[in-house]
XYZ file of C-alpha atoms in Angstrom:
736
model
C 105.644 -11.784 -189.499
C 108.849 -13.812 -189.737
C 108.026 -16.587 -192.190
C 111.717 -17.438 -192.467
C 111.613 -18.937 -188.969
C 109.648 -21.876 -190.383
C 111.489 -24.906 -191.704
C 111.535 -25.463 -195.469
C 108.481 -27.741 -195.625
C 106.465 -25.544 -193.240
C 107.334 -22.477 -195.300
C 106.249 -24.206 -198.514
C 102.910 -25.028 -196.920
C 102.332 -21.539 -195.476
C 103.003 -19.937 -198.875
C 100.843 -22.401 -200.847
C 97.836 -20.092 -201.036
C 96.029 -21.147 -204.215
C 94.336 -24.381 -205.253
C 93.978 -27.636 -203.338
C 96.757 -28.428 -200.867
C 97.152 -31.380 -198.501
C 99.677 -30.948 -195.709
C 100.479 -34.403 -194.384
C 101.530 -33.312 -190.898
C 103.126 -35.860 -188.613
C 102.620 -35.770 -184.858
C 104.338 -32.794 -183.246
C 105.403 -31.327 -186.597
C 104.097 -27.801 -186.000
C 100.875 -27.950 -188.012
C 99.139 -25.280 -185.899
C 102.032 -22.937 -186.607
C 101.650 -23.610 -190.319
C 97.905 -22.951 -190.232
C 98.216 -19.712 -188.267
C 101.141 -18.438 -190.324
C 99.323 -19.221 -193.574
C 96.237 -17.299 -192.424
C 98.398 -14.302 -191.477
C 100.301 -14.612 -194.762
C 97.025 -14.445 -196.718
C 95.967 -11.335 -194.808
C 99.342 -9.675 -195.392
C 98.934 -10.428 -199.119
C 95.693 -8.415 -199.040
C 93.032 -11.087 -198.480
C 90.386 -9.642 -196.108
C 89.945 -11.767 -192.937
C 86.251 -11.842 -193.894
C 87.127 -14.230 -196.765
C 88.991 -16.798 -194.638
C 87.401 -19.816 -192.931
C 89.492 -21.994 -190.609
C 87.954 -25.176 -189.186
C 89.356 -27.369 -186.454
C 87.954 -30.027 -184.119
C 87.928 -28.514 -180.616
C 86.925 -25.136 -179.241
C 90.245 -24.963 -177.418
C 92.201 -25.419 -180.656
C 90.023 -22.826 -182.413
C 90.564 -20.249 -179.654
C 94.317 -20.890 -179.660
C 94.482 -20.606 -183.440
C 92.627 -17.291 -183.548
C 94.755 -15.889 -180.738
C 97.967 -16.872 -182.516
C 96.786 -15.340 -185.806
C 95.912 -12.139 -183.935
C 99.480 -12.027 -182.638
C 100.729 -11.937 -186.238
C 98.298 -9.475 -187.850
C 96.260 -6.533 -186.638
C 92.614 -7.500 -187.031
C 91.000 -10.949 -187.357
C 87.557 -10.175 -185.937
C 85.747 -10.998 -189.188
C 87.589 -14.271 -189.730
C 85.685 -17.447 -188.884
C 87.870 -19.755 -186.784
C 85.713 -22.484 -185.290
C 84.806 -26.155 -185.097
C 82.626 -27.831 -187.722
C 79.674 -27.866 -185.352
C 80.130 -24.235 -184.315
C 80.368 -23.163 -187.957
C 77.191 -25.041 -188.835
C 75.323 -23.694 -185.809
C 76.300 -20.166 -186.810
C 75.211 -20.690 -190.414
C 71.870 -22.147 -189.334
C 71.206 -19.247 -186.957
C 71.536 -16.980 -189.991
C 70.025 -19.106 -192.762
C 68.077 -21.886 -191.017
C 64.651 -20.381 -191.700
C 65.130 -21.451 -195.327
C 64.767 -25.079 -194.230
C 62.143 -24.526 -191.526
C 64.163 -23.791 -188.362
C 63.709 -20.707 -186.228
C 66.829 -18.802 -185.258
C 66.145 -19.599 -181.602
C 66.525 -23.366 -182.086
C 67.764 -25.447 -179.147
C 70.824 -27.689 -179.432
C 70.324 -31.043 -177.705
C 73.392 -32.589 -176.120
C 73.978 -36.349 -175.982
C 72.002 -36.676 -172.741
C 69.020 -34.785 -174.148
C 69.018 -36.941 -177.283
C 69.100 -40.113 -175.220
C 66.157 -38.880 -173.135
C 64.090 -38.362 -176.291
C 64.932 -41.875 -177.522
C 63.947 -43.348 -174.140
C 60.606 -41.525 -174.244
C 59.881 -42.844 -177.739
C 60.771 -46.425 -176.793
C 58.478 -46.131 -173.776
C 55.629 -44.843 -175.959
C 56.126 -47.759 -178.352
C 56.357 -50.205 -175.433
C 59.727 -51.540 -176.616
C 61.621 -53.629 -174.063
C 65.233 -52.652 -173.293
C 66.454 -56.181 -173.923
C 65.037 -55.937 -177.453
C 66.310 -52.454 -178.302
C 68.578 -50.715 -175.822
C 68.112 -46.897 -175.793
C 71.851 -46.199 -176.046
C 72.213 -48.660 -178.906
C 69.254 -47.127 -180.695
C 70.687 -43.620 -180.284
C 74.096 -44.821 -181.538
C 72.489 -46.420 -184.611
C 70.544 -43.242 -185.355
C 73.744 -41.217 -185.045
C 75.564 -43.643 -187.341
C 72.828 -43.279 -189.936
C 72.901 -39.480 -189.702
C 76.676 -39.326 -190.081
C 76.329 -41.457 -193.201
C 73.586 -39.147 -194.508
C 70.903 -41.872 -194.293
C 67.367 -40.520 -193.699
C 64.767 -42.531 -191.695
C 62.991 -43.593 -194.886
C 66.161 -45.246 -196.225
C 67.302 -46.816 -192.953
C 66.089 -50.388 -193.547
C 67.383 -50.335 -197.142
C 70.901 -49.659 -195.873
C 71.020 -51.416 -192.489
C 68.596 -54.309 -192.965
C 64.878 -54.952 -192.641
C 64.905 -57.454 -189.794
C 62.649 -56.819 -186.804
C 65.261 -54.756 -184.922
C 66.085 -52.762 -188.059
C 62.434 -51.941 -188.699
C 61.941 -50.834 -185.086
C 65.078 -48.678 -185.160
C 63.862 -47.028 -188.369
C 60.532 -46.326 -186.693
C 62.214 -44.841 -183.612
C 64.480 -42.810 -185.881
C 61.486 -41.343 -187.707
C 59.707 -40.408 -184.496
C 62.950 -38.980 -183.096
C 63.268 -36.688 -186.115
C 59.629 -35.595 -185.821
C 60.104 -34.859 -182.121
C 63.148 -32.649 -182.736
C 61.513 -30.787 -185.614
C 58.425 -30.142 -183.498
C 60.610 -28.763 -180.699
C 62.664 -26.514 -183.020
C 65.667 -28.493 -181.813
C 68.790 -29.956 -183.403
C 71.180 -32.570 -182.085
C 74.922 -32.492 -182.815
C 74.550 -34.628 -185.936
C 71.761 -32.367 -187.212
C 73.995 -29.318 -187.107
C 76.021 -30.926 -189.886
C 73.181 -32.619 -191.748
C 70.896 -29.590 -191.868
C 73.753 -27.400 -193.091
C 74.375 -29.883 -195.899
C 70.653 -29.902 -196.662
C 70.682 -26.094 -196.713
C 73.536 -26.000 -199.239
C 72.059 -28.721 -201.460
C 68.553 -27.301 -201.574
C 69.360 -23.589 -201.701
C 71.982 -22.837 -204.325
C 71.793 -19.110 -203.654
C 72.812 -19.655 -200.020
C 75.684 -21.927 -201.077
C 76.930 -19.381 -203.613
C 76.795 -16.663 -200.956
C 79.148 -18.576 -198.669
C 81.353 -19.790 -201.522
C 81.976 -16.118 -202.315
C 82.477 -15.222 -198.687
C 84.876 -18.074 -197.813
C 87.311 -17.731 -200.698
C 90.039 -19.464 -198.682
C 89.167 -22.531 -196.625
C 91.498 -24.277 -194.179
C 90.613 -27.519 -192.398
C 92.620 -29.017 -189.540
C 92.541 -32.725 -188.555
C 91.226 -33.626 -191.998
C 91.694 -37.347 -191.352
C 88.874 -37.143 -188.770
C 86.219 -35.796 -191.138
C 83.153 -37.920 -191.821
C 81.185 -38.136 -195.044
C 78.843 -35.238 -194.169
C 81.715 -32.916 -193.197
C 83.500 -33.903 -196.400
C 80.439 -33.023 -198.486
C 80.034 -29.639 -196.760
C 83.663 -28.699 -197.371
C 83.615 -29.917 -200.973
C 80.529 -27.828 -201.690
C 81.952 -24.716 -200.036
C 85.240 -25.040 -201.928
C 83.505 -25.861 -205.195
C 83.340 -22.280 -206.381
C 87.048 -21.471 -206.163
C 88.992 -24.640 -205.295
C 91.128 -22.935 -202.632
C 91.051 -25.747 -200.086
C 93.966 -26.194 -197.690
C 93.698 -29.252 -195.446
C 96.056 -30.468 -192.748
C 95.948 -33.986 -191.392
C 97.749 -37.216 -190.656
C 96.510 -40.534 -192.009
C 98.576 -42.249 -189.292
C 96.418 -40.581 -186.630
C 92.999 -41.527 -187.994
C 91.473 -43.287 -184.964
C 87.776 -42.399 -185.047
C 86.425 -44.774 -187.664
C 84.032 -46.181 -185.057
C 82.231 -42.831 -184.880
C 82.102 -42.132 -188.603
C 85.496 -40.661 -189.496
C 86.439 -41.780 -193.009
C 90.179 -42.227 -193.598
C 89.573 -42.376 -197.360
C 88.867 -38.621 -197.263
C 92.567 -37.973 -196.720
C 93.907 -41.007 -198.598
C 91.849 -40.038 -201.658
C 92.502 -36.281 -201.535
C 94.612 -36.252 -204.708
C 91.930 -38.257 -206.524
C 89.108 -35.983 -205.336
C 91.001 -32.773 -206.120
C 93.052 -33.343 -209.299
C 96.254 -31.343 -209.356
C 96.356 -31.108 -205.571
C 99.729 -30.465 -203.986
C 100.918 -32.719 -201.132
C 103.473 -31.431 -198.613
C 104.843 -33.715 -195.895
C 105.842 -32.331 -192.492
C 108.137 -34.935 -190.954
C 110.298 -33.002 -188.495
C 108.941 -33.563 -185.003
C 109.376 -30.829 -182.379
C 107.839 -32.777 -179.484
C 109.650 -36.070 -178.902
C 113.257 -37.180 -179.030
C 114.458 -39.662 -181.639
C 114.370 -42.775 -179.437
C 110.603 -42.359 -178.992
C 110.116 -41.644 -182.695
C 112.181 -44.679 -183.738
C 109.827 -46.911 -181.757
C 106.662 -45.189 -183.036
C 107.855 -45.196 -186.662
C 108.641 -48.888 -186.354
C 105.078 -49.668 -185.307
C 103.156 -47.549 -187.825
C 105.351 -48.723 -190.690
C 103.423 -52.024 -190.584
C 100.189 -50.374 -191.775
C 99.420 -50.773 -195.478
C 96.693 -48.122 -195.732
C 98.868 -45.014 -195.411
C 100.533 -42.390 -197.594
C 103.880 -42.840 -195.880
C 106.225 -40.565 -193.938
C 109.014 -40.928 -191.376
C 109.161 -38.680 -188.330
C 112.545 -37.392 -187.188
C 113.766 -35.024 -184.497
C 116.887 -33.063 -183.698
C 115.996 -32.914 -180.001
C 118.804 -34.403 -177.903
C 118.169 -38.125 -177.575
C 116.818 -39.031 -174.167
C 115.745 -42.247 -172.508
C 114.647 -45.104 -174.762
C 111.075 -46.282 -174.204
C 110.892 -48.748 -171.321
C 108.867 -51.965 -171.545
C 107.630 -53.655 -168.387
C 106.110 -57.139 -168.291
C 104.069 -57.692 -165.127
C 103.042 -61.055 -163.725
C 99.424 -59.917 -163.579
C 97.316 -56.797 -164.042
C 97.577 -55.868 -160.365
C 101.365 -55.910 -160.473
C 101.160 -53.785 -163.613
C 99.109 -51.188 -161.709
C 101.531 -51.291 -158.772
C 104.476 -50.728 -161.114
C 102.835 -47.671 -162.655
C 101.806 -46.189 -159.312
C 105.271 -46.665 -157.837
C 107.025 -45.410 -160.956
C 104.868 -42.264 -160.984
C 105.621 -41.842 -157.276
C 109.343 -42.162 -157.987
C 109.251 -39.667 -160.881
C 107.516 -37.089 -158.722
C 110.100 -37.610 -155.979
C 112.832 -36.719 -158.466
C 111.366 -33.216 -158.655
C 111.893 -32.828 -162.408
C 108.226 -33.117 -163.369
C 104.929 -31.806 -162.023
C 101.949 -34.163 -161.714
C 100.312 -32.530 -164.759
C 103.346 -33.570 -166.828
C 102.346 -37.237 -166.492
C 99.615 -39.147 -168.339
C 98.532 -42.776 -168.027
C 96.769 -44.006 -171.176
C 94.679 -47.140 -171.638
C 92.483 -48.724 -174.303
C 89.231 -49.061 -172.325
C 87.865 -47.128 -169.343
C 87.558 -50.216 -167.156
C 91.356 -50.405 -166.947
C 91.399 -47.322 -164.724
C 89.881 -49.000 -161.644
C 92.971 -50.871 -160.488
C 95.210 -47.956 -161.419
C 93.111 -45.653 -159.265
C 93.350 -47.986 -156.284
C 97.139 -48.169 -156.435
C 97.581 -44.442 -157.019
C 95.384 -43.710 -154.001
C 97.457 -46.061 -151.841
C 100.537 -43.992 -152.615
C 98.839 -40.626 -152.258
C 99.448 -39.778 -155.915
C 97.010 -37.046 -157.042
C 95.120 -37.916 -160.242
C 92.061 -37.031 -162.269
C 90.195 -39.196 -164.769
C 89.605 -37.317 -167.983
C 86.146 -37.937 -169.361
C 84.377 -38.070 -165.992
C 81.258 -36.054 -165.166
C 81.465 -32.752 -167.008
C 80.568 -29.554 -165.166
C 77.718 -28.997 -167.616
C 76.352 -32.508 -166.982
C 75.713 -31.839 -163.286
C 72.022 -31.918 -162.411
C 71.766 -28.369 -161.092
C 73.488 -26.982 -164.185
C 71.329 -28.973 -166.600
C 68.263 -27.761 -164.647
C 69.089 -24.078 -165.020
C 70.104 -24.586 -168.667
C 66.706 -26.215 -169.299
C 65.024 -23.045 -168.005
C 67.225 -20.840 -170.183
C 66.518 -22.904 -173.293
C 62.800 -22.694 -172.590
C 63.037 -18.911 -172.272
C 64.680 -18.824 -175.725
C 62.567 -21.465 -177.407
C 58.992 -22.075 -176.244
C 58.833 -25.205 -178.415
C 61.573 -26.954 -176.371
C 59.258 -29.570 -174.826
C 62.125 -31.636 -173.427
C 63.391 -28.590 -171.534
C 59.863 -27.861 -170.332
C 59.521 -31.379 -168.908
C 62.749 -30.938 -166.955
C 62.219 -27.364 -165.793
C 58.623 -27.728 -164.615
C 59.730 -30.307 -162.042
C 62.549 -28.192 -160.535
C 61.839 -27.339 -157.816
C 58.919 -29.696 -157.257
C 55.539 -28.041 -157.898
C 53.208 -30.970 -157.390
C 53.092 -31.679 -161.133
C 53.303 -35.455 -161.474
C 53.559 -37.869 -164.353
C 49.803 -38.226 -164.843
C 49.363 -34.447 -165.109
C 52.170 -34.190 -167.628
C 50.683 -37.007 -169.709
C 47.333 -35.185 -169.873
C 49.103 -31.934 -170.727
C 51.077 -33.730 -173.446
C 47.958 -35.312 -174.912
C 46.224 -31.927 -175.091
C 49.271 -30.283 -176.654
C 49.535 -33.060 -179.244
C 45.848 -32.810 -180.139
C 46.090 -29.035 -180.654
C 49.518 -29.175 -182.304
C 51.071 -26.734 -179.857
C 54.091 -26.830 -177.491
C 53.669 -27.915 -173.864
C 54.408 -24.402 -172.592
C 51.620 -22.969 -174.704
C 49.241 -25.723 -173.565
C 49.720 -24.512 -169.972
C 47.747 -21.384 -170.849
C 44.549 -23.400 -171.380
C 45.186 -26.166 -168.834
C 42.039 -25.155 -166.888
C 39.952 -26.802 -169.564
C 41.267 -30.337 -168.972
C 43.116 -30.417 -165.624
C 42.086 -29.996 -161.969
C 42.033 -26.383 -160.806
C 45.166 -26.557 -158.625
C 47.342 -28.226 -161.263
C 46.049 -25.879 -163.976
C 46.831 -22.822 -161.832
C 50.349 -24.111 -161.138
C 51.052 -24.685 -164.830
C 49.570 -21.292 -165.787
C 51.817 -19.653 -163.173
C 54.842 -21.484 -164.545
C 54.093 -20.339 -168.111
C 53.547 -16.759 -166.921
C 56.902 -16.828 -165.110
C 58.718 -17.959 -168.274
C 56.888 -15.323 -170.331
C 57.759 -12.622 -167.807
C 61.436 -13.523 -167.867
C 61.395 -13.519 -171.673
C 59.852 -10.039 -171.658
C 62.199 -8.660 -168.991
C 65.370 -9.851 -170.688
C 64.908 -7.244 -173.429
C 65.960 -4.620 -170.868
C 68.446 -6.771 -168.915
C 72.027 -7.858 -169.256
C 72.663 -11.536 -169.873
C 73.829 -12.054 -166.294
C 70.715 -10.339 -164.915
C 68.507 -12.620 -167.001
C 70.228 -15.784 -165.774
C 70.114 -14.600 -162.157
C 66.416 -13.811 -162.626
C 65.785 -17.376 -163.787
C 67.672 -18.760 -160.779
C 65.605 -16.674 -158.358
C 62.124 -16.658 -159.958
C 62.186 -20.386 -160.677
C 62.579 -21.106 -156.967
C 65.864 -22.949 -157.471
C 67.859 -20.497 -155.362
C 65.465 -20.665 -152.415
C 65.441 -24.461 -152.508
C 69.243 -24.712 -152.614
C 69.725 -22.176 -149.830
C 67.432 -24.305 -147.683
C 69.626 -27.381 -148.125
C 72.342 -27.294 -145.435
C 73.956 -30.590 -146.430
C 77.439 -30.674 -147.926
C 75.928 -31.742 -151.251
C 73.453 -28.849 -151.137
C 76.203 -26.344 -150.507
C 78.233 -27.815 -153.361
C 75.263 -27.448 -155.735
C 74.957 -23.787 -154.782
C 78.677 -23.279 -155.412
C 78.304 -24.944 -158.804
C 75.533 -22.538 -159.782
C 77.680 -19.641 -158.579
C 80.457 -20.899 -160.857
C 77.923 -21.109 -163.680
C 76.949 -17.475 -163.087
C 80.635 -16.573 -163.226
C 80.863 -18.282 -166.629
C 77.927 -16.100 -167.765
C 79.765 -12.976 -166.598
C 82.964 -14.113 -168.348
C 81.069 -14.743 -171.569
C 79.363 -11.360 -171.365
C 82.721 -9.655 -170.825
C 84.652 -11.431 -173.594
C 82.179 -12.370 -176.331
C 81.812 -10.318 -179.472
C 78.509 -8.417 -179.691
C 75.667 -9.008 -179.862
C 75.849 -10.891 -176.548
C 72.654 -12.955 -176.513
C 71.267 -15.781 -174.420
C 71.107 -17.905 -177.568
C 74.825 -17.369 -178.219
C 75.706 -18.283 -174.632
C 73.633 -21.486 -174.748
C 75.172 -22.411 -178.097
C 78.676 -21.956 -176.675
C 77.834 -24.233 -173.743
C 76.183 -26.866 -175.935
C 79.249 -27.120 -178.151
C 81.882 -27.122 -175.421
C 83.959 -30.312 -175.204
C 85.578 -31.769 -172.088
C 88.877 -31.836 -173.992
C 88.798 -28.025 -173.799
C 89.558 -28.245 -170.070
C 92.527 -30.646 -170.242
C 95.591 -29.140 -168.623
C 93.665 -26.738 -166.388
C 94.848 -28.558 -163.246
C 98.541 -28.523 -162.379
C 98.506 -30.735 -159.302
C 97.196 -34.025 -160.713
C 98.350 -36.682 -163.151
C 95.977 -37.467 -166.004
C 94.276 -40.827 -166.564
C 92.543 -41.184 -169.933
C 91.811 -43.458 -172.857
C 94.111 -43.474 -175.855
C 91.326 -41.985 -177.976
C 91.010 -39.044 -175.584
C 94.750 -38.345 -175.664
C 94.830 -37.376 -179.335
C 95.974 -33.789 -179.767
C 97.630 -33.669 -176.345
C 101.234 -34.056 -175.234
C 102.960 -34.865 -171.958
C 106.606 -35.112 -170.893
C 105.917 -38.537 -169.352
C 103.502 -41.094 -170.808
C 102.513 -44.594 -169.683
C 100.600 -46.864 -172.077
C 98.953 -49.663 -170.131
C 97.810 -53.107 -171.295
C 99.862 -53.641 -174.452
C 98.662 -57.191 -174.983
C 96.589 -59.069 -177.512
C 92.880 -58.545 -176.860
C 93.365 -55.143 -175.259
C 95.721 -53.341 -177.643
C 94.917 -54.425 -180.288
C 91.389 -54.812 -178.947
C 89.517 -58.085 -179.269
C 86.854 -56.524 -181.513
C 89.410 -55.498 -184.126
C 91.010 -58.949 -183.948
C 87.624 -60.581 -184.513
C 87.023 -58.360 -187.552
C 90.503 -59.085 -188.930
C 91.494 -55.427 -189.169
C 94.022 -54.009 -186.720
C 95.246 -51.001 -188.703
C 93.176 -48.475 -186.728
C 94.344 -50.116 -183.495
C 97.932 -49.719 -184.691
C 97.270 -46.048 -185.407
C 95.832 -45.754 -181.898
C 99.016 -47.214 -180.416
C 101.063 -44.814 -182.561
C 99.022 -41.845 -181.335
C 99.657 -42.873 -177.733
C 103.402 -43.278 -178.254
C 103.766 -39.912 -179.962
C 102.143 -38.084 -177.028
C 105.391 -38.582 -175.062
C 108.017 -35.852 -175.059
C 110.692 -37.213 -172.692
C 109.785 -40.618 -171.240
C 107.603 -43.425 -172.543
C 106.643 -46.540 -170.574
C 104.918 -49.480 -172.277
C 103.434 -52.065 -169.909
C 101.551 -55.341 -170.146
C 100.761 -58.320 -167.932
C 101.332 -62.011 -168.537
C 97.980 -62.850 -166.918
C 94.723 -61.053 -166.175
C 91.890 -61.891 -163.803
C 88.868 -62.129 -166.103
C 85.383 -63.573 -166.303
C 85.347 -66.938 -168.060
C 81.821 -68.261 -168.350
C 79.999 -67.850 -165.046
C 83.075 -67.267 -162.874
C 86.365 -65.374 -162.806
C 89.746 -66.951 -163.344
C 93.353 -66.116 -164.210
C 93.813 -66.035 -167.996
C 97.160 -65.971 -169.788
C 97.898 -62.977 -172.012
C 100.097 -62.576 -175.063
C 102.459 -59.657 -175.600
C 100.980 -57.173 -178.072
C 102.136 -57.538 -181.653
C 102.784 -53.786 -181.565
C 105.589 -54.273 -179.051
C 107.020 -56.904 -181.358
C 106.959 -54.420 -184.238
C 109.247 -51.960 -182.455
C 112.716 -52.338 -184.040
C 115.347 -54.230 -182.101
C 117.407 -51.982 -179.880
C 114.713 -49.290 -179.606
C 113.310 -50.587 -176.286
C 114.798 -51.000 -172.834
C 113.425 -53.770 -170.641
C 112.495 -52.477 -167.194
C 113.655 -55.120 -164.745
C 112.258 -55.286 -161.225
C 113.285 -56.490 -157.828
C 110.191 -58.251 -156.511
C 110.148 -58.271 -152.736
C 106.556 -59.484 -152.295
C 103.438 -60.479 -154.168
C 101.747 -57.701 -156.035
C 98.543 -58.658 -154.246
C 99.912 -57.741 -150.806
C 98.103 -54.778 -149.181
C 99.961 -51.467 -149.055
C 100.171 -48.918 -146.308
C 99.102 -45.441 -147.400
C 102.148 -43.531 -148.539
C 103.146 -40.055 -147.598
C 102.773 -37.234 -150.082
C 104.220 -38.078 -153.505
C 106.560 -35.160 -152.965
C 107.996 -36.700 -149.784
C 111.631 -37.779 -149.879
C 110.769 -41.038 -148.115
C 109.113 -43.978 -149.818
C 105.679 -44.852 -148.498
C 104.165 -48.323 -148.344
C 105.629 -51.609 -147.219
C 105.637 -55.190 -148.398
C 105.127 -54.143 -152.020
C 107.214 -55.179 -155.014
C 110.078 -52.766 -155.596
C 110.269 -51.609 -159.192
C 113.693 -50.062 -158.946
C 117.132 -51.341 -157.976
C 117.989 -51.765 -154.305
C 118.293 -48.193 -153.019
C 119.860 -49.214 -149.725
C 123.262 -48.903 -151.396
C 123.640 -45.580 -153.147
C 126.280 -45.130 -155.833
C 129.385 -43.127 -154.998
C 128.830 -40.639 -157.851
C 125.669 -38.789 -158.971
C 124.008 -40.054 -162.203
C 125.051 -36.958 -164.168
C 128.732 -37.837 -163.636
C 128.423 -40.904 -165.862
C 128.907 -40.222 -169.570
C 130.107 -42.301 -172.493
C 133.864 -42.814 -172.400
C 134.271 -42.716 -168.615
C 136.459 -45.435 -167.085
C 134.904 -47.064 -164.018
C 135.697 -49.738 -161.428
C 133.253 -52.425 -160.210
C 134.041 -54.610 -157.142
C 133.070 -57.808 -158.998
C 133.707 -57.130 -162.701
C 136.798 -54.969 -162.334
C 137.722 -52.099 -164.614
C 135.413 -51.115 -167.433
C 134.490 -48.376 -169.895
C 131.087 -46.716 -170.308
C 129.972 -47.352 -173.899
C 126.617 -45.568 -173.859
C 124.084 -43.888 -171.577
C 120.283 -43.982 -171.677
C 117.751 -42.271 -169.431
C 118.041 -39.737 -166.668
C 117.904 -39.469 -162.886
C 117.316 -42.719 -161.005
C 116.559 -44.438 -164.334
C 119.863 -43.570 -165.987
C 121.297 -46.770 -167.448
C 124.921 -47.245 -168.499
C 126.197 -49.923 -170.843
C 129.667 -50.795 -169.504
C 132.228 -53.112 -171.063
C 134.222 -54.764 -168.244
C 137.545 -56.535 -168.500
C 136.226 -59.509 -166.515
C 132.472 -59.500 -167.132
C 131.863 -58.366 -170.691
C 129.058 -55.862 -171.420
C 126.633 -55.087 -168.576
C 123.675 -52.718 -168.192
C 123.524 -50.953 -164.824
C 121.453 -48.273 -163.083
C 124.245 -45.799 -162.301
C 122.272 -44.222 -159.440
C 122.576 -47.432 -157.415
C 125.305 -49.623 -158.955
C 128.616 -49.863 -156.982
C 130.569 -48.051 -159.688
C 133.540 -45.814 -159.025
C 134.746 -43.371 -161.660
C 138.506 -43.636 -162.141
């Protein structure tokens, strides 16, 4: 292991092995390298991997971290490298019986949790316009992340009518999950905290085991995660956290920035190391980003710098309206791809709210630019996948009533809502799960329905028995066949039916991959846990032939050579909600995160007007330039000027492939200089100091250069015209 290859600050951090340490790591400063090197350094010093716990926020980051540590040292199999939720799930599988949970508990995803809330609201006869299911689920999640139990809900959040009803729904929701031996994502954290607080012997066991704790993205921790880590580190104090207060953007979902700002207060004697050298972006991009974030008061303070050769300054574009803004982006992306320097996957378009993507999509389609919207329907959210997963969860956990309700109706067996209500009433009266109630359904249901339910329960029991002698893949295939799902899908000759079958085949392949690569024991529970905890961010970058459209929140942790940030105007970025609350610091951090995703080129766009609803109709509303653009230091931005040849609202002809050398579309505004007159010399020939001749301005000298390719801009001082900025790819300049 070559620790000398780290820079001075990184090396200090990697070798800081004892006590509390906060590494304040700026964007692109090599924090993952520090974390992996430190873990390897500990192992080389003689610390067994068994005693090291490394926590990060995505499965993808955890897998990458463990792989990189394995490249540095021989054996890391016993080291826990995982997300918070994966760590807690693993702990509860081992120790959960101490607080009343069987090891075969089911993990409910967001969709499952919402279904339970909807069922409870229906039982209570609560109208949606009084308490929306999604709002109720969000409020329950907020309470859980704050560690507020149902009994304390109204004391904290108010005892008005809505508050009392939410508390009641919350209580029933908790009872429903406990009865089903199920946990939602929030519970994984909360129940682990409960386990540690109520069972000191268990806490001491894991304090001894995890003698060295490392936490990535510490600024994103919520109060429950903070409490878990503080308890685990309480026995030895060896807590090493890496984070960036300037990238704390998840306050709306419970992240508490005071965890990182107050680290030195919470851990007296803690050492703080700042990583300020950026290895991602060139200095022009960092100058702009530093200028923005410098306006925040709630920060510890640092200044990013880079020794990467300075490239193109960020370009600002002011559109007349939001449609022209979308046209500019689509045509600029089209132009960049024509240059041949970047692949589609090198380009990201970022926006504050999802609704901004609609117009962008339309204009990208018109030009044949390939794109994908990050955050769309996940593979595991597809109906056929959720159906088969419901069966698998029921095989593992007979108490999973929600999974029973889904599985028993796929394929259709003639079991309707009335039958299920009677079955549910009987199960409730006897205090048993729905699957178990099927065994005695003959006592309260018609003969045909009772026989169908008994057959269903027998099928599940048979699969559970058979899987003791089967591989994981054989068990999943058995479910697919014996449930009747395979026969039903094979009988559907439509394009959608064939696609569903292909999706299940891909799911089976994921089972085979898991079985081949997972550490033993390879169980159905472990596979289902892996799927429940997977995040859609883990798949970003898997497609090379599309540009990425995503929200600014989703972009955190990613990087792209070319980045567009759309809608930099008051009310969008910063968002109207933050303006109304009088606090824009998190919005400023969000803007900073977006800007620091860019490696080579950064485009910042906004529109002077937008077409919005005002009252009962839609009208054109004037917009103000975002204050964040105004906070970028003078001279750090280039203004992207356009040659408008038509209204942005004119229809466009479908372009050829974005890789074509000819420009598609007609009658659209042209967001580049007139290309009918090409310059005599290629852009690369123009460098500072060159003497040039212009037909109108005469002789001049190139003072500076910014940008590359068709966007290369020269500042030329002419004898007759003073200083001028020109696109060298198209200006009539002759090098003398």
